[in-house]
Coordinates of C-alpha atoms in Angstrom, one line a residue:
X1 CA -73.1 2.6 24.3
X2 CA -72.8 -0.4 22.5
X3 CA -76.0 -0.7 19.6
X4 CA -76.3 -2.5 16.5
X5 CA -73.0 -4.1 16.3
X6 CA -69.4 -3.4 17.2
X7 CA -68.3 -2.0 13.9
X8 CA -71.2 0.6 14.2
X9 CA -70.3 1.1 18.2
X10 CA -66.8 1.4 17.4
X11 CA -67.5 4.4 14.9
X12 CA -69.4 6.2 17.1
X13 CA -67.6 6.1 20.4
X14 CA -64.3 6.9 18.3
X15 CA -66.6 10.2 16.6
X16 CA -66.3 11.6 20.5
X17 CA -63.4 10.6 21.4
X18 CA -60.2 12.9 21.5
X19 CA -57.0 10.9 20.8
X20 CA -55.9 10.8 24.2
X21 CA -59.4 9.2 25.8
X22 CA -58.6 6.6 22.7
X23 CA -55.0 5.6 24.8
X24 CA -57.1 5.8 28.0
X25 CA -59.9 3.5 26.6
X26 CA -57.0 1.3 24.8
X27 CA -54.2 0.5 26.8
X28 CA -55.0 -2.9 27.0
X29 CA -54.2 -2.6 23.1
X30 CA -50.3 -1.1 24.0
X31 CA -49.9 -4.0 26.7
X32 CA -50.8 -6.7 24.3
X33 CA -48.4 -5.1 21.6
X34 CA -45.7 -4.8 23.7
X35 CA -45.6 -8.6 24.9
X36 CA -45.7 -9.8 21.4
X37 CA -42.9 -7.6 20.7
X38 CA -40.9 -8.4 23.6
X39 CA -41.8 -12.4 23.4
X40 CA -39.2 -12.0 20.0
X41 CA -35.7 -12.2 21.4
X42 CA -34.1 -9.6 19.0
X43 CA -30.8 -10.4 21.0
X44 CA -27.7 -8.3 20.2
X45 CA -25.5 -9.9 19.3
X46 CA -25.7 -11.9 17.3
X47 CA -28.9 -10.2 15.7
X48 CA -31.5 -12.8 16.2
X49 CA -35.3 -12.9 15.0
X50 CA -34.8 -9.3 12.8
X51 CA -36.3 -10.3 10.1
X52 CA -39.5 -11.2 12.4
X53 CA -39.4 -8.3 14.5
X54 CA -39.3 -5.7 11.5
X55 CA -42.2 -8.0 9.6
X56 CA -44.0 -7.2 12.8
X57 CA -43.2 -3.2 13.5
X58 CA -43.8 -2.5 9.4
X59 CA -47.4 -4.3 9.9
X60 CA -47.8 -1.5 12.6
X61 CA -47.2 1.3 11.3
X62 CA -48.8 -0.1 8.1
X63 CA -52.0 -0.5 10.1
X64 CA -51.7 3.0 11.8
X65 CA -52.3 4.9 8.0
X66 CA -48.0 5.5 7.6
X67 CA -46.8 3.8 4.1
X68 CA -44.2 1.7 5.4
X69 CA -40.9 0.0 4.1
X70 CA -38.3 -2.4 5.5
X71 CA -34.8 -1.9 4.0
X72 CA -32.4 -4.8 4.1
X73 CA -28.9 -3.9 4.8
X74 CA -26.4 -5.0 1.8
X75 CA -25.3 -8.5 2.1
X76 CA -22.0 -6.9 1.2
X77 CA -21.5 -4.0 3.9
X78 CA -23.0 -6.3 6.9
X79 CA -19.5 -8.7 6.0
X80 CA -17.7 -5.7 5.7
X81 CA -19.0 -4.7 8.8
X82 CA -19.8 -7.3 11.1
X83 CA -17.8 -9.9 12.5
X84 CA -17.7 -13.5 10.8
X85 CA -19.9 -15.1 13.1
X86 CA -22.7 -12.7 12.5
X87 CA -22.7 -12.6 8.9
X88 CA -25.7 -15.4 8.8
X89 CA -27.6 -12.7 10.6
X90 CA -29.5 -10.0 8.3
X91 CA -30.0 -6.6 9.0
X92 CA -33.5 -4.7 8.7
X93 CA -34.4 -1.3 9.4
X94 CA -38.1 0.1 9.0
X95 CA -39.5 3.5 7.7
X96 CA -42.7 4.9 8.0
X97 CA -43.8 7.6 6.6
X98 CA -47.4 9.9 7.0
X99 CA -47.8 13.1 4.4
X100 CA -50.0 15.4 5.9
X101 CA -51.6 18.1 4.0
X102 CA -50.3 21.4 4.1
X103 CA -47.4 20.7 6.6
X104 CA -44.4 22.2 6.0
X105 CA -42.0 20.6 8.7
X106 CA -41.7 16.9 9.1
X107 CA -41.0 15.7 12.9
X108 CA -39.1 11.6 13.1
X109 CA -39.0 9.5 15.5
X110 CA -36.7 6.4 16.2
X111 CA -36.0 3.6 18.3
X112 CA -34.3 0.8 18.2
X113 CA -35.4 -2.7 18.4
X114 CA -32.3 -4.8 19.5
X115 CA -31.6 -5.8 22.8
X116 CA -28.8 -7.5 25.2
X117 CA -28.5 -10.7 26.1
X118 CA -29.9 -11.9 29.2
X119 CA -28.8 -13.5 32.4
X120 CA -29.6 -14.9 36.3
X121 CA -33.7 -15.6 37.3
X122 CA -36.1 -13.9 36.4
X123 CA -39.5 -13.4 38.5
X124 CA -41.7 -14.1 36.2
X125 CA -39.6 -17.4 34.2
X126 CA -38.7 -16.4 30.6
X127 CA -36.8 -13.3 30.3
X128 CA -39.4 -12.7 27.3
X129 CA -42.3 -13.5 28.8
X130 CA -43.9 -10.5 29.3
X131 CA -45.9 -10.8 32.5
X132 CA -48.0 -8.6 33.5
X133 CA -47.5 -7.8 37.7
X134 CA -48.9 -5.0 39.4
X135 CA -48.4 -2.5 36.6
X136 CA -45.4 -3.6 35.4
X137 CA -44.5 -5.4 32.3
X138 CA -41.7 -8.1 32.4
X139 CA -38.9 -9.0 29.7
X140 CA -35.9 -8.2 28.1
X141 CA -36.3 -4.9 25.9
X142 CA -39.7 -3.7 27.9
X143 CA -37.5 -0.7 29.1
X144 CA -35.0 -0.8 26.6
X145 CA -36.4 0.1 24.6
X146 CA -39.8 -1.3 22.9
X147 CA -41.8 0.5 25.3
X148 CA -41.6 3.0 23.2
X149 CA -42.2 1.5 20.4
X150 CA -45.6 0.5 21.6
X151 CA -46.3 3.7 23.3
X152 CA -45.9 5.7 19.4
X153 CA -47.7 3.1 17.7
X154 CA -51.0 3.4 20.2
X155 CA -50.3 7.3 19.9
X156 CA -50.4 7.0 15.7
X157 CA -53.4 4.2 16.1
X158 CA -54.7 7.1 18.5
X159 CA -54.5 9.8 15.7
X160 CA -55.7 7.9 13.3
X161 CA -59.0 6.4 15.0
X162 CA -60.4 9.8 15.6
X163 CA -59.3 10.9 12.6
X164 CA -57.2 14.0 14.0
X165 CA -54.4 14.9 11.5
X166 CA -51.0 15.7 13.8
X167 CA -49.3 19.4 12.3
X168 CA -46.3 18.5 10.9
X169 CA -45.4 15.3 8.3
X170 CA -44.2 11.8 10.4
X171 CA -41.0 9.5 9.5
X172 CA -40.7 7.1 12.1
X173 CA -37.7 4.5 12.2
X174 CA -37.0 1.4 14.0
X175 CA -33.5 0.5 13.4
X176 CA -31.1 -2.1 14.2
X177 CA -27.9 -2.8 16.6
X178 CA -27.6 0.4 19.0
X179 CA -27.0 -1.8 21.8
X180 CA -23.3 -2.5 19.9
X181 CA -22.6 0.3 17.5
X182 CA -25.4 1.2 15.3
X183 CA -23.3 1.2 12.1
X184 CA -26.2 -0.4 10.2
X185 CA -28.9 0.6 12.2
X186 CA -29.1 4.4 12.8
X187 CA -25.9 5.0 11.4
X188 CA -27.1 3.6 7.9
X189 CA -30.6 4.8 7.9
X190 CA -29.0 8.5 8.3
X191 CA -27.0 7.6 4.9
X192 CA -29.1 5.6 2.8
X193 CA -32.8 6.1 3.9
X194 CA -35.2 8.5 1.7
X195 CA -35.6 10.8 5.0
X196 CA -35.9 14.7 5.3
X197 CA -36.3 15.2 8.9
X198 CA -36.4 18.9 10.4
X199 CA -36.9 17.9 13.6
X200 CA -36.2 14.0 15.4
X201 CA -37.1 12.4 18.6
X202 CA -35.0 9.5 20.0
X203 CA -37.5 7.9 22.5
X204 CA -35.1 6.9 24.9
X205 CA -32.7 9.0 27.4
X206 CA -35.2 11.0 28.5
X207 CA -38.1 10.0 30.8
X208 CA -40.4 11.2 33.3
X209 CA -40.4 15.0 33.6
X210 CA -36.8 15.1 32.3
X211 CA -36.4 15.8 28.6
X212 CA -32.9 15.0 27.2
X213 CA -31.5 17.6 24.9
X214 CA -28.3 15.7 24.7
X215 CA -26.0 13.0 26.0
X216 CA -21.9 12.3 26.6
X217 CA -20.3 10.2 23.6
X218 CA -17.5 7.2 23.7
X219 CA -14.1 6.6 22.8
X220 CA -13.3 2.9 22.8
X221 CA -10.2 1.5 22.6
X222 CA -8.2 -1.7 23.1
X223 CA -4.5 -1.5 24.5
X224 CA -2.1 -4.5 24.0
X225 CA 0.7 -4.7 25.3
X226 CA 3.8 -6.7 24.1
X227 CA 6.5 -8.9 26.6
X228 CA 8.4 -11.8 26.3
X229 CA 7.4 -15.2 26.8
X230 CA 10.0 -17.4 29.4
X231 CA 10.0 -20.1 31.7
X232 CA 8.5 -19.3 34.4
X233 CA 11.4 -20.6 37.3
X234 CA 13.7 -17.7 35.2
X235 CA 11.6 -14.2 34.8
X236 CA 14.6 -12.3 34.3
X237 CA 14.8 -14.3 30.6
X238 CA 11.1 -12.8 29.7
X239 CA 9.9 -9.6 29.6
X240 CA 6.3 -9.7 31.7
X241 CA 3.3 -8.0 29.6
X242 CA 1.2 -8.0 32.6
X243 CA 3.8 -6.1 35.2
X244 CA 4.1 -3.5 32.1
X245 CA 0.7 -3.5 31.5
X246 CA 0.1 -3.0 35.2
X247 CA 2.4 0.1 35.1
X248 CA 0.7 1.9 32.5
X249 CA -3.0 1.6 34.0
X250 CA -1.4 2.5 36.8
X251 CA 0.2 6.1 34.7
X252 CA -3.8 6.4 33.8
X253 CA -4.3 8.1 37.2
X254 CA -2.7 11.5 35.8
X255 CA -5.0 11.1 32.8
X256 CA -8.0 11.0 35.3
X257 CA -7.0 14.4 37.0
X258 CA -6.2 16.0 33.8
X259 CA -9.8 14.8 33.0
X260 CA -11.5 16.5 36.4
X261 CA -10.7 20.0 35.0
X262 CA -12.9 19.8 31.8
X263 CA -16.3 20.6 32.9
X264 CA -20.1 20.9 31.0
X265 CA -22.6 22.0 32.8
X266 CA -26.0 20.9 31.6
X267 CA -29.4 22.9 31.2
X268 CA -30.3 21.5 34.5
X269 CA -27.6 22.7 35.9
X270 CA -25.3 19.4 36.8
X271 CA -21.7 19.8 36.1
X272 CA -20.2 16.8 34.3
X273 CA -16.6 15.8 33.6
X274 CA -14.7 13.1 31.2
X275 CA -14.7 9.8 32.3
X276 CA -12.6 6.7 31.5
X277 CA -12.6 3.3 33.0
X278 CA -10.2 0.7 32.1
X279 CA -10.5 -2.6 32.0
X280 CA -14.1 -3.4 30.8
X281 CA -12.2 -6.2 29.0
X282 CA -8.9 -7.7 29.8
X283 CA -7.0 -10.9 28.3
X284 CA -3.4 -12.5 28.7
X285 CA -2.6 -13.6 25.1
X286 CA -2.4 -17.2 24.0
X287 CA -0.3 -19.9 25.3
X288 CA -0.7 -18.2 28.9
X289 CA 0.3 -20.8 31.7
X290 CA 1.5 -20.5 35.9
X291 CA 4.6 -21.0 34.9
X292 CA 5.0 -18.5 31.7
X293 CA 6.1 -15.5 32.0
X294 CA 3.2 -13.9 29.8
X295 CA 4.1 -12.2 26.3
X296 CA 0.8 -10.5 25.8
X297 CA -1.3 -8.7 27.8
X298 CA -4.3 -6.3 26.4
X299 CA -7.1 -4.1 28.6
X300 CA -9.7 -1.2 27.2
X301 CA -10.6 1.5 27.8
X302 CA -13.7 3.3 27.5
X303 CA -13.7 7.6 27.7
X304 CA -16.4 9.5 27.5
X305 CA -16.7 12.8 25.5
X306 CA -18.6 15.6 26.8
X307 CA -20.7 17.5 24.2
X308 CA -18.0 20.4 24.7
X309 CA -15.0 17.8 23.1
X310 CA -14.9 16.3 19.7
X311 CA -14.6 12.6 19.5
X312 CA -11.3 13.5 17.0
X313 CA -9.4 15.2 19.8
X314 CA -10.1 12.7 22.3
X315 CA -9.2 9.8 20.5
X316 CA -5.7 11.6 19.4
X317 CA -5.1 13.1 23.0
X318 CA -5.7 9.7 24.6
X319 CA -3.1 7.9 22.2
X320 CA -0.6 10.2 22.5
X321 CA -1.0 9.8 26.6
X322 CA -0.7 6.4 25.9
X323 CA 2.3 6.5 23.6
X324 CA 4.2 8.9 25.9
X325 CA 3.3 6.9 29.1
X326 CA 4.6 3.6 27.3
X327 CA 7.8 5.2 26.6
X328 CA 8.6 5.9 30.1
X329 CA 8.0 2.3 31.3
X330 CA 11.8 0.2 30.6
X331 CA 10.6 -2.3 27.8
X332 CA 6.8 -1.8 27.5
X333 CA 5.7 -1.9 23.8
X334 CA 2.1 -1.3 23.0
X335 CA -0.2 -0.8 20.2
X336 CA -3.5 0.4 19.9
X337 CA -6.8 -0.7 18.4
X338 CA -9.7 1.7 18.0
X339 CA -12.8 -0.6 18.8
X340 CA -15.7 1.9 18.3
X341 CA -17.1 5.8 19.3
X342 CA -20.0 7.3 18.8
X343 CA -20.6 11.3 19.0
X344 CA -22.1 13.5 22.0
X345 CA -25.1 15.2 20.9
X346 CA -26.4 18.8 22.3
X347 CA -29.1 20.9 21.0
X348 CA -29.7 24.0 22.9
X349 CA -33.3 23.5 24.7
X350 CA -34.0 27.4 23.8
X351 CA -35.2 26.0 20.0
X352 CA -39.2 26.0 19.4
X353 CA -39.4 21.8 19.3
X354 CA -37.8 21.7 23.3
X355 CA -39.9 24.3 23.8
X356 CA -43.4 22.4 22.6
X357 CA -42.0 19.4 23.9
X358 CA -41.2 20.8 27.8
X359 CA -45.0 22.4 27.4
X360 CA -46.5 18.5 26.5
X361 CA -44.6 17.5 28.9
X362 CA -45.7 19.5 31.6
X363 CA -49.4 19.4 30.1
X364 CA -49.9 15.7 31.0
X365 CA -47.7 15.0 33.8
X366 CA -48.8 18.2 35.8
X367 CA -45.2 18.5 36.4
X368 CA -42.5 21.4 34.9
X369 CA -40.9 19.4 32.2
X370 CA -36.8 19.8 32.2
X371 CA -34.1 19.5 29.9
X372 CA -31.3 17.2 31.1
X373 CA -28.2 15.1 29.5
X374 CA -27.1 12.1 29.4
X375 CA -23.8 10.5 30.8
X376 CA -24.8 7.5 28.5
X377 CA -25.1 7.9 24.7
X378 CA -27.9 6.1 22.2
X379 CA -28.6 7.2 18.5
X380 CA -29.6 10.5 19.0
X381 CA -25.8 12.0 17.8
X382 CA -26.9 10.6 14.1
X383 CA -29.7 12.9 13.5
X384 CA -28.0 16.2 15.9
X385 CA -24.5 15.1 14.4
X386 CA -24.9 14.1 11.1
X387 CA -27.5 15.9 9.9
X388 CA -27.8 19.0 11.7
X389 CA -31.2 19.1 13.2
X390 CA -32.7 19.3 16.8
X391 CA -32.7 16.1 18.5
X392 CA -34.3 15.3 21.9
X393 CA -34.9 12.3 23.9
X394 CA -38.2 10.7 25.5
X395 CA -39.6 8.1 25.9
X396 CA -41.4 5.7 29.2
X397 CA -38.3 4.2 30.5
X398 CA -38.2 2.0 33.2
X399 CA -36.2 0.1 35.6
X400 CA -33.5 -2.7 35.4
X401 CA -32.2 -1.9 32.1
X402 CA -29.6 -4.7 30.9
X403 CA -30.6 -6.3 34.4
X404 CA -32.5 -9.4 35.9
X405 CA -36.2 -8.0 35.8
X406 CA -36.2 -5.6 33.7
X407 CA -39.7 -4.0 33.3
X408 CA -41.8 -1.0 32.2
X409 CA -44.8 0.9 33.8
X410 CA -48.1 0.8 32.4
X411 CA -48.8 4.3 33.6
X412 CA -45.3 5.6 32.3
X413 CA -46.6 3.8 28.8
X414 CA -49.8 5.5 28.6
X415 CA -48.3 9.2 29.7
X416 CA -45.7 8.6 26.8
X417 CA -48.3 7.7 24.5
X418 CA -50.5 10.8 25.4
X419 CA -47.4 12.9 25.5
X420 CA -46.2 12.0 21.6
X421 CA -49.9 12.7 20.7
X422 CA -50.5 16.0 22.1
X423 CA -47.0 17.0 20.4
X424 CA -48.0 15.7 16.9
X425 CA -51.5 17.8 17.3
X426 CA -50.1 21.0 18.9
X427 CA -46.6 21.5 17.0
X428 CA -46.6 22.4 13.3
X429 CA -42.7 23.9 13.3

């Protein structure tokens, strides 16, 4: 009921509200936040419209009672780390923090904010737009991932309007480039940040009724391999990079069935093996012509690591394959540039947070939450890797991810929302 005027209506219809008929009442609010946030094309890379993105995330938590900074990367380590057509492109990262009174465990979340670049036509025009169709929101990044960023920021408005105190301290972080390496996203934040987190959720990997407690990592390398350039009416004068390079792809085959005995089996009960795919990228070097016999020819190769392997063994195993394979092909030199990894992450769903969090889970959806993993991997390895805590994954999701049309649920919003809530009230740690 609606008397005097809105400020006085407001305070009374929050005084009987629980935080999660405030998401009910206000996901209008968490649609409208999420268009402005996907109408910024944070593409990655090169790293555009950061600095307006973080402005905008900082203002949010800001607003939602967390005292709030936004860290610059060093001018000096993005150079040192980024390459030289990016260096015009800052880095930001963005902590919150909330104290609460008498907790002793603090419980961060994180997301990123950076997302791919876009392609094709798109239903609804603008691959920013963010329409609104049927329950679905439209644009690049609805799914992946600032869905969740809106769905945390209506839970913490939640919390805040009805002035119900969550159990355990918050740090929430939205960090930069996870859709290439998080180096200075995640990776610094873990580093450099002023964090102390006992517990961390990654809102993405996990959706639905499936929590994820964990999630393959990546070996990426890039093979080139060295011939000798000739005419091309007298092949026998050259030495062809591309036959040799077609030979040891080829020899990759007994990698692969090495690879099929490794096994995990995750909490859900799917067995997984190592994977590696060649070829993601693949270049003749320069000067390449019809009639040239080619002297350069390069191809990568992406493996995944199983929680069970160490990204250190991997990446010496799958060079000394290499290595050997190379010396059994007449006249195939090689040499071979690491590119990137990024750890696999496992925490055993058995600790009290996958416990509370299965239970929330379950509680809203009216469905037994479960633990899964991941064959992908996203920055939940920096906070289960590096510094030693459980780490799950959840967030809302949705479908298309680095597609045409990606979009996010409205429902799948709200339930993420309510579920984030009901863990900050219920869970003290």
């Amino acid at each position: 009921m609606f008397i005097a005027s809105r400020g006085v209506a407001t305070r009374l219809v929050f005084g009987a509200m629980s935080p999660f008929d405030y998401i009910d009442a206000h996901s209008d609010d968490l649609i409208e936040l999420l268009q402005r946030s996907v109408r910024i094309p944070t593409v990655n890379p090169p790293g555009d419209h950061y600095d307006e993105i973080t402005n905008l995330l900082a203002a949010e938590l800001t607003s939602a009672g967390l005292k709030t900074r936004r860290f610059p990367v060093p001018r000096a380590l993005l150079k040192q780390t980024l390459p030289a057509d990016q260096h015009g492109y800052p880095r930001y990262n963005v902590l919150g923090k909330l104290a609460v009174r008498g907790a002793k465990k603090t419980v961060h979340f994180n997301a990123h904010y950076d997302v791919v670049p876009v392609s094709g036509d798109w239903k609804h025009g603008s691959p920013f737009s963010g329409a609104v169709d049927a329950g679905w929101i439209y644009g690049r990044g609805t799914a992946d991932m600032k869905g969740s960023h809106a769905a945390l920021l209506l839970a913490l408005r939640a919390l805040k309007a009805t002035g119900t105190a969550p159990k355990m301290n918050v740090e929430v972080s939205f960090t930069a480039d996870e859709e290439t390496d998080s180096e200075l996203g995640a990776g610094w934040l873990v580093k450099h940040a002023p964090i102390r987190p006992d517990y961390a959720i990654v809102m993405e990997g996990g959706e639905g009724n499936g929590i994820c407690c964990g999630h393959n990592g990546v070996v990426w390398l890039n093979v080139t391999v060295h011939g000798k350039a000739a005419h091309g009416s007298r092949p026998d004068q050259g030495i062809n990079a591309l036959e040799k390079m077609s030979a040891l792809v080829r020899s990759l085959d007994a990698y692969k069935r090495v690879l099929t005995k490794r096994t995990f089996t995750s909490p859900d009960g799917v067995v997984k093996t190592p994977t590696i795919n060649v070829g993601g990228m693949f270049a003749s070097g320069p000067g390449g012509k019809i009639n040239t016999v080619p002297a350069l020819a390069s191809f990568s190769i992406d493996r995944r690591v199983l929680p069970v392997e160490s990204v250190a063994a991997v990446e010496r195993e799958l060079r000394a394959f290499l290595r050997d394979a190379a010396k059994a092909i007449p006249q195939c030199r090689i040499t071979v540039e690491k590119v990137s990894h990024n750890h696999p992450s496992f925490t055993s769903p058995d600790d009290p947070f996958f416990t509370a969090m299965a239970e929330c889970v379950t509680q809203v959806r009216k469905q037994k939450g479960v633990f899964r993993t991941s064959y992908g991997f996203n920055d939940m390895h920096f906070f289960s890797h590096h510094l030693k805590i459980p780490t799950l994954g959840y967030g809302p999701g949705g479908d298309n991810c680095h597609a045409v049309d990606e979009r996010a649920s409205v429902r799948e919003l709200v339930a993420s929302a309510k579920i984030y809530a009901r863990l900050l009230t219920t869970f003290a740690g």
